[in-house]
Each structure stands twice: as structure tokens, then as C-alpha cells.
């Protein structure tokens, strides 16, 4: 009797914790079917349609790695729905440098070319893979990750889904080296000299405010 009771209690707690985890894993719940700006009086199907990706897929004439987002900023109807997309395009040798998404995991689906991908966990272990067309890879929420098109000739295209309408992106090189952190602090932090830090900084474009 007692062991069964304990088992049930344990299972109930597990379910409660799982539900709590799922709830914490997405954007806050909304108390309406959808969220629309108050100045929208005549909402119809157009509000729920995003056409900003037309012509983006299969355009391989891109000089650098390019990300085209369909998140809340571009597609306001995603507000409160805990989902968004991004199209990722890599020219030959193209790199999406190490970065994180603070508010969501990323589920990447490779639709053209090949891609080397990887993420690092909180114990500093690297998990990497080489993907071919049709493969998916999951980057867990908040962890540093990258994608690299090692093919010297061919382009690559991926579609990424996010469990947040506004996953956010922190690009490590830009975040650390272009935001005004003192050279002395960076040199100490990276156990190198100021000249090396300045060389790294010179190669990075300062982000627009
Ligand atoms: C609603 O307001 C936003 C921001 O001021 C504006 O960009 C948008 O065009 C407006 N929409 C309508 C339907 O008036
Ligand atoms: C393809 O992408 C390039 C670079 O973003 C752009 O200049 C060009 O206009 C695009 N071509 C088409 C057909 O959309
Ligand atoms: C993972 O990364 C290591 C170290 O860079 C590399 O040698 C290996 O080929 C990679 N594995 C895959 C499957 O891409
Ligand atoms: C890339 O193109 C060059 C020149 O056409 C060719 O020699 C080489 O084998 C190609 N490499 C791959 C990986 O396809």
C-alpha cells in the first residue's frame, strides 16, 4: 500500500513538474485567441499571412551568410503564439558564427546543400554533426551554437523553427567585442594581449544601434 502511494505521489509530482517545465518553455500565455494592435479595426486573413519570405528561398546569389526572419517584429500576428521561423542561407564557405537564442530552442531543417553544425553545453562539451538535405538538428535553448557550410563550391539553405515569437539572438563575437568592453578586461578575460584584442575588434563590424 505505502509503496504504491509513494509511487503515485512521485508520478503526480513528475506530471506537475513536466507541465511546469512545458509552461516555462514557451512565451507567456495570452488571454485571447490572438493579439492584434488596437489600431487594427478590420482584421482578416491578411493579418495572419506573412509574404516576406517570397523570393528568398532558392535565391543562391548571396555574398555572405544571410538570415531572413519571420518573427514577431516582421510578422506581428505571431505575438503570443510561441512560434517563429528563420530562413538561413550560406554561400560556399559561409558561417553563422557562434551565437545563442536566449528565449528558445532552435530546430534546424536543412533543405539544400550540406552543413556542419554544433552546440556546446554548460559543461563545455561540444556536440556536432554534418547534415545532409532532409536532416534536422536541435539546438537546445540558450546554448552557444554555430553552422558552417564547409562546401567550397555549393550554397546551403536551412529553415529554422523557434518555440518563441521573439527568440532573440546574441552573436558572441559582436556581443563581446563590439560593445565597448575595455580592452584590458577583454585581454585579461581571453588571456591574451591588448594588440590581439584590437585586431579581433578591427575585423568585426560594429552593430547598428
Ligand atoms: C497601426 O500602428 C502602427 C504603429 O503606429 C502602424 O505601423 C500601422 O501601420 C498601423 N496600422 C493601421 C492598420 O493603421
Ligand atoms: C537574391 O539575393 C540578393 C542578395 O540578398 C539580392 O540582391 C537579389 O535581389 C535577390 N534576387 C532575387 C531574385 O530576389
Ligand atoms: C566535429 O568536430 C570535430 C572537431 O572540429 C571534427 O573533427 C569532426 O569532423 C566533427 N564531426 C562532424 C560529424 O562534423
Ligand atoms: C569545386 O570546384 C572545383 C573547380 O570546379 C573542383 O575542382 C572541385 O573538385 C570542387 N570541389 C567540390 C568539393 O565539389
Tab-separated table of C-alpha atoms in Angstrom, residues 27-206:
chain	number	residue	atom	x	y	z
A	27	UNK	CA	6.214	32.519	-24.354
A	28	UNK	CA	3.693	33.756	-21.757
A	29	UNK	CA	0.130	32.620	-22.334
A	30	UNK	CA	-2.296	35.175	-23.728
A	31	UNK	CA	-5.899	35.554	-22.551
A	32	UNK	CA	-7.345	35.951	-26.043
A	33	UNK	CA	-7.351	33.934	-29.270
A	34	UNK	CA	-4.670	36.179	-30.730
A	35	UNK	CA	-3.107	39.587	-30.192
A	36	UNK	CA	-3.724	42.419	-32.614
A	37	UNK	CA	-2.652	46.076	-32.418
A	38	UNK	CA	-5.532	48.246	-31.181
A	39	UNK	CA	-5.478	50.380	-34.326
A	40	UNK	CA	-6.361	47.331	-36.468
A	41	UNK	CA	-10.111	47.544	-36.922
A	42	UNK	CA	-10.729	45.176	-39.824
A	43	UNK	CA	-8.724	42.030	-39.155
A	44	UNK	CA	-8.929	39.391	-41.873
A	45	UNK	CA	-6.767	36.604	-43.271
A	46	UNK	CA	-4.129	39.085	-44.366
A	47	UNK	CA	-3.186	39.772	-40.738
A	48	UNK	CA	-2.300	36.088	-40.319
A	49	UNK	CA	-0.343	35.892	-43.583
A	50	UNK	CA	3.351	36.665	-43.981
A	51	UNK	CA	4.638	37.186	-47.521
A	52	UNK	CA	8.089	38.481	-46.560
A	53	UNK	CA	9.827	35.238	-47.496
A	54	UNK	CA	8.663	35.214	-51.131
A	55	UNK	CA	11.672	35.052	-53.418
A	56	UNK	CA	14.043	34.404	-50.509
A	57	UNK	CA	14.169	30.605	-50.759
A	58	UNK	CA	16.320	29.235	-53.568
A	59	UNK	CA	17.930	32.609	-54.282
A	60	UNK	CA	21.536	31.437	-54.205
A	61	UNK	CA	23.165	34.705	-55.241
A	62	UNK	CA	24.130	35.781	-51.719
A	63	UNK	CA	27.647	37.082	-50.965
A	64	UNK	CA	27.585	36.368	-47.212
A	65	UNK	CA	25.668	34.270	-44.700
A	66	UNK	CA	22.155	35.683	-44.583
A	67	UNK	CA	19.281	35.214	-42.149
A	68	UNK	CA	15.748	36.280	-43.053
A	69	UNK	CA	13.442	36.242	-40.047
A	70	UNK	CA	9.728	35.734	-39.716
A	71	UNK	CA	9.472	36.594	-36.015
A	72	UNK	CA	7.115	38.900	-34.141
A	73	UNK	CA	8.905	42.021	-35.362
A	74	UNK	CA	8.330	41.128	-39.025
A	75	UNK	CA	5.061	39.235	-38.533
A	76	UNK	CA	3.040	40.807	-35.672
A	77	UNK	CA	0.385	38.057	-35.669
A	78	UNK	CA	2.976	35.762	-34.022
A	79	UNK	CA	2.618	37.772	-30.796
A	80	UNK	CA	1.532	35.343	-28.074
A	81	UNK	CA	1.743	32.241	-30.304
A	82	UNK	CA	5.214	30.997	-29.189
A	83	UNK	CA	6.436	30.224	-32.714
A	84	UNK	CA	8.631	31.818	-35.380
A	85	UNK	CA	10.768	30.927	-38.374
A	86	UNK	CA	14.032	31.969	-39.972
A	87	UNK	CA	15.487	31.175	-43.398
A	88	UNK	CA	19.255	30.679	-43.231
A	89	UNK	CA	21.337	30.932	-46.405
A	90	UNK	CA	25.021	30.099	-46.643
A	91	UNK	CA	27.244	30.789	-49.659
A	92	UNK	CA	30.172	28.400	-50.201
A	93	UNK	CA	32.276	28.641	-47.040
A	94	UNK	CA	29.540	30.667	-45.291
A	95	UNK	CA	29.448	30.763	-41.488
A	96	UNK	CA	26.782	31.624	-38.931
A	97	UNK	CA	29.216	32.423	-36.091
A	98	UNK	CA	28.764	31.158	-32.515
A	99	UNK	CA	25.592	32.673	-31.037
A	100	UNK	CA	22.706	31.915	-28.687
A	101	UNK	CA	18.944	32.416	-28.628
A	102	UNK	CA	18.083	33.333	-25.021
A	103	UNK	CA	14.362	32.618	-25.285
A	104	UNK	CA	14.091	29.460	-27.406
A	105	UNK	CA	15.474	26.210	-28.711
A	106	UNK	CA	16.087	26.118	-32.480
A	107	UNK	CA	15.000	23.238	-34.712
A	108	UNK	CA	17.024	23.471	-37.942
A	109	UNK	CA	15.898	21.658	-41.105
A	110	UNK	CA	18.407	21.504	-43.981
A	111	UNK	CA	16.680	21.915	-47.359
A	112	UNK	CA	19.705	22.388	-49.668
A	113	UNK	CA	23.455	21.705	-49.588
A	114	UNK	CA	25.307	20.391	-46.554
A	115	UNK	CA	26.108	21.966	-43.196
A	116	UNK	CA	28.428	21.426	-40.245
A	117	UNK	CA	26.543	22.304	-37.077
A	118	UNK	CA	27.232	22.120	-33.370
A	119	UNK	CA	26.448	23.420	-29.908
A	120	UNK	CA	28.296	23.496	-26.588
A	121	UNK	CA	26.574	22.597	-23.311
A	122	UNK	CA	27.124	24.111	-19.853
A	123	UNK	CA	29.876	21.564	-19.129
A	124	UNK	CA	31.754	22.842	-22.232
A	125	UNK	CA	31.132	19.665	-24.212
A	126	UNK	CA	30.764	20.063	-27.976
A	127	UNK	CA	28.021	18.154	-29.811
A	128	UNK	CA	28.441	18.439	-33.571
A	129	UNK	CA	27.240	16.883	-36.772
A	130	UNK	CA	27.467	17.147	-40.553
A	131	UNK	CA	23.966	17.398	-42.001
A	132	UNK	CA	22.697	16.464	-45.429
A	133	UNK	CA	19.469	17.544	-47.118
A	134	UNK	CA	16.439	16.351	-45.170
A	135	UNK	CA	18.245	16.218	-41.824
A	136	UNK	CA	17.152	18.102	-38.714
A	137	UNK	CA	19.245	19.273	-35.767
A	138	UNK	CA	18.045	20.706	-32.454
A	139	UNK	CA	19.998	23.448	-30.696
A	140	UNK	CA	18.844	23.489	-27.061
A	141	UNK	CA	17.559	26.754	-25.638
A	142	UNK	CA	20.194	29.307	-24.680
A	143	UNK	CA	23.254	27.242	-25.619
A	144	UNK	CA	26.040	28.586	-27.855
A	145	UNK	CA	25.863	27.099	-31.355
A	146	UNK	CA	27.066	27.594	-34.947
A	147	UNK	CA	26.510	26.450	-38.546
A	148	UNK	CA	29.187	26.280	-41.244
A	149	UNK	CA	28.913	25.472	-44.944
A	150	UNK	CA	32.256	23.725	-45.489
A	151	UNK	CA	31.463	23.065	-49.160
A	152	UNK	CA	33.873	25.162	-51.237
A	153	UNK	CA	31.507	25.261	-54.203
A	154	UNK	CA	27.880	24.838	-53.212
A	155	UNK	CA	25.443	27.015	-51.284
A	156	UNK	CA	23.310	25.679	-48.423
A	157	UNK	CA	19.835	26.632	-47.213
A	158	UNK	CA	18.131	25.796	-43.923
A	159	UNK	CA	14.795	26.608	-42.343
A	160	UNK	CA	14.771	27.058	-38.569
A	161	UNK	CA	11.783	26.930	-36.258
A	162	UNK	CA	11.731	28.552	-32.817
A	163	UNK	CA	9.485	27.986	-29.801
A	164	UNK	CA	9.156	31.718	-29.204
A	165	UNK	CA	7.723	34.562	-31.270
A	166	UNK	CA	10.848	36.505	-30.298
A	167	UNK	CA	13.708	34.048	-29.692
A	168	UNK	CA	16.360	36.803	-29.694
A	169	UNK	CA	19.943	36.394	-30.925
A	170	UNK	CA	23.213	37.088	-29.134
A	171	UNK	CA	26.128	36.793	-31.580
A	172	UNK	CA	29.163	36.045	-29.406
A	173	UNK	CA	31.830	37.928	-31.450
A	174	UNK	CA	29.650	41.027	-31.857
A	175	UNK	CA	28.310	40.879	-28.315
A	176	UNK	CA	31.723	40.576	-26.691
A	177	UNK	CA	33.995	42.578	-28.987
A	178	UNK	CA	31.930	45.451	-30.431
A	179	UNK	CA	30.063	46.778	-27.409
A	180	UNK	CA	32.735	48.864	-25.714
A	181	UNK	CA	34.091	46.438	-23.110
A	182	UNK	CA	37.507	47.770	-22.069
A	183	UNK	CA	40.468	46.213	-23.978
A	184	UNK	CA	42.224	45.483	-20.659
A	185	UNK	CA	39.233	43.479	-19.441
A	186	UNK	CA	38.986	41.561	-22.716
A	187	UNK	CA	42.749	40.893	-22.820
A	188	UNK	CA	42.624	39.524	-19.267
A	189	UNK	CA	39.438	37.587	-19.940
A	190	UNK	CA	40.844	35.901	-23.026
A	191	UNK	CA	44.333	35.551	-21.520
A	192	UNK	CA	45.963	37.475	-24.358
A	193	UNK	CA	47.361	40.973	-25.063
A	194	UNK	CA	45.626	44.211	-25.966
A	195	UNK	CA	47.016	44.185	-29.535
A	196	UNK	CA	45.334	40.838	-30.191
A	197	UNK	CA	42.028	42.145	-28.814
A	198	UNK	CA	42.279	45.234	-31.026
A	199	UNK	CA	42.982	43.052	-34.054
A	200	UNK	CA	39.857	40.997	-33.346
A	201	UNK	CA	37.808	44.178	-32.864
A	202	UNK	CA	39.059	45.646	-36.149
A	203	UNK	CA	37.706	42.661	-38.059
A	204	UNK	CA	34.193	42.968	-36.648
A	205	UNK	CA	31.546	45.416	-37.791
A	206	UNK	CA	30.017	47.500	-35.009
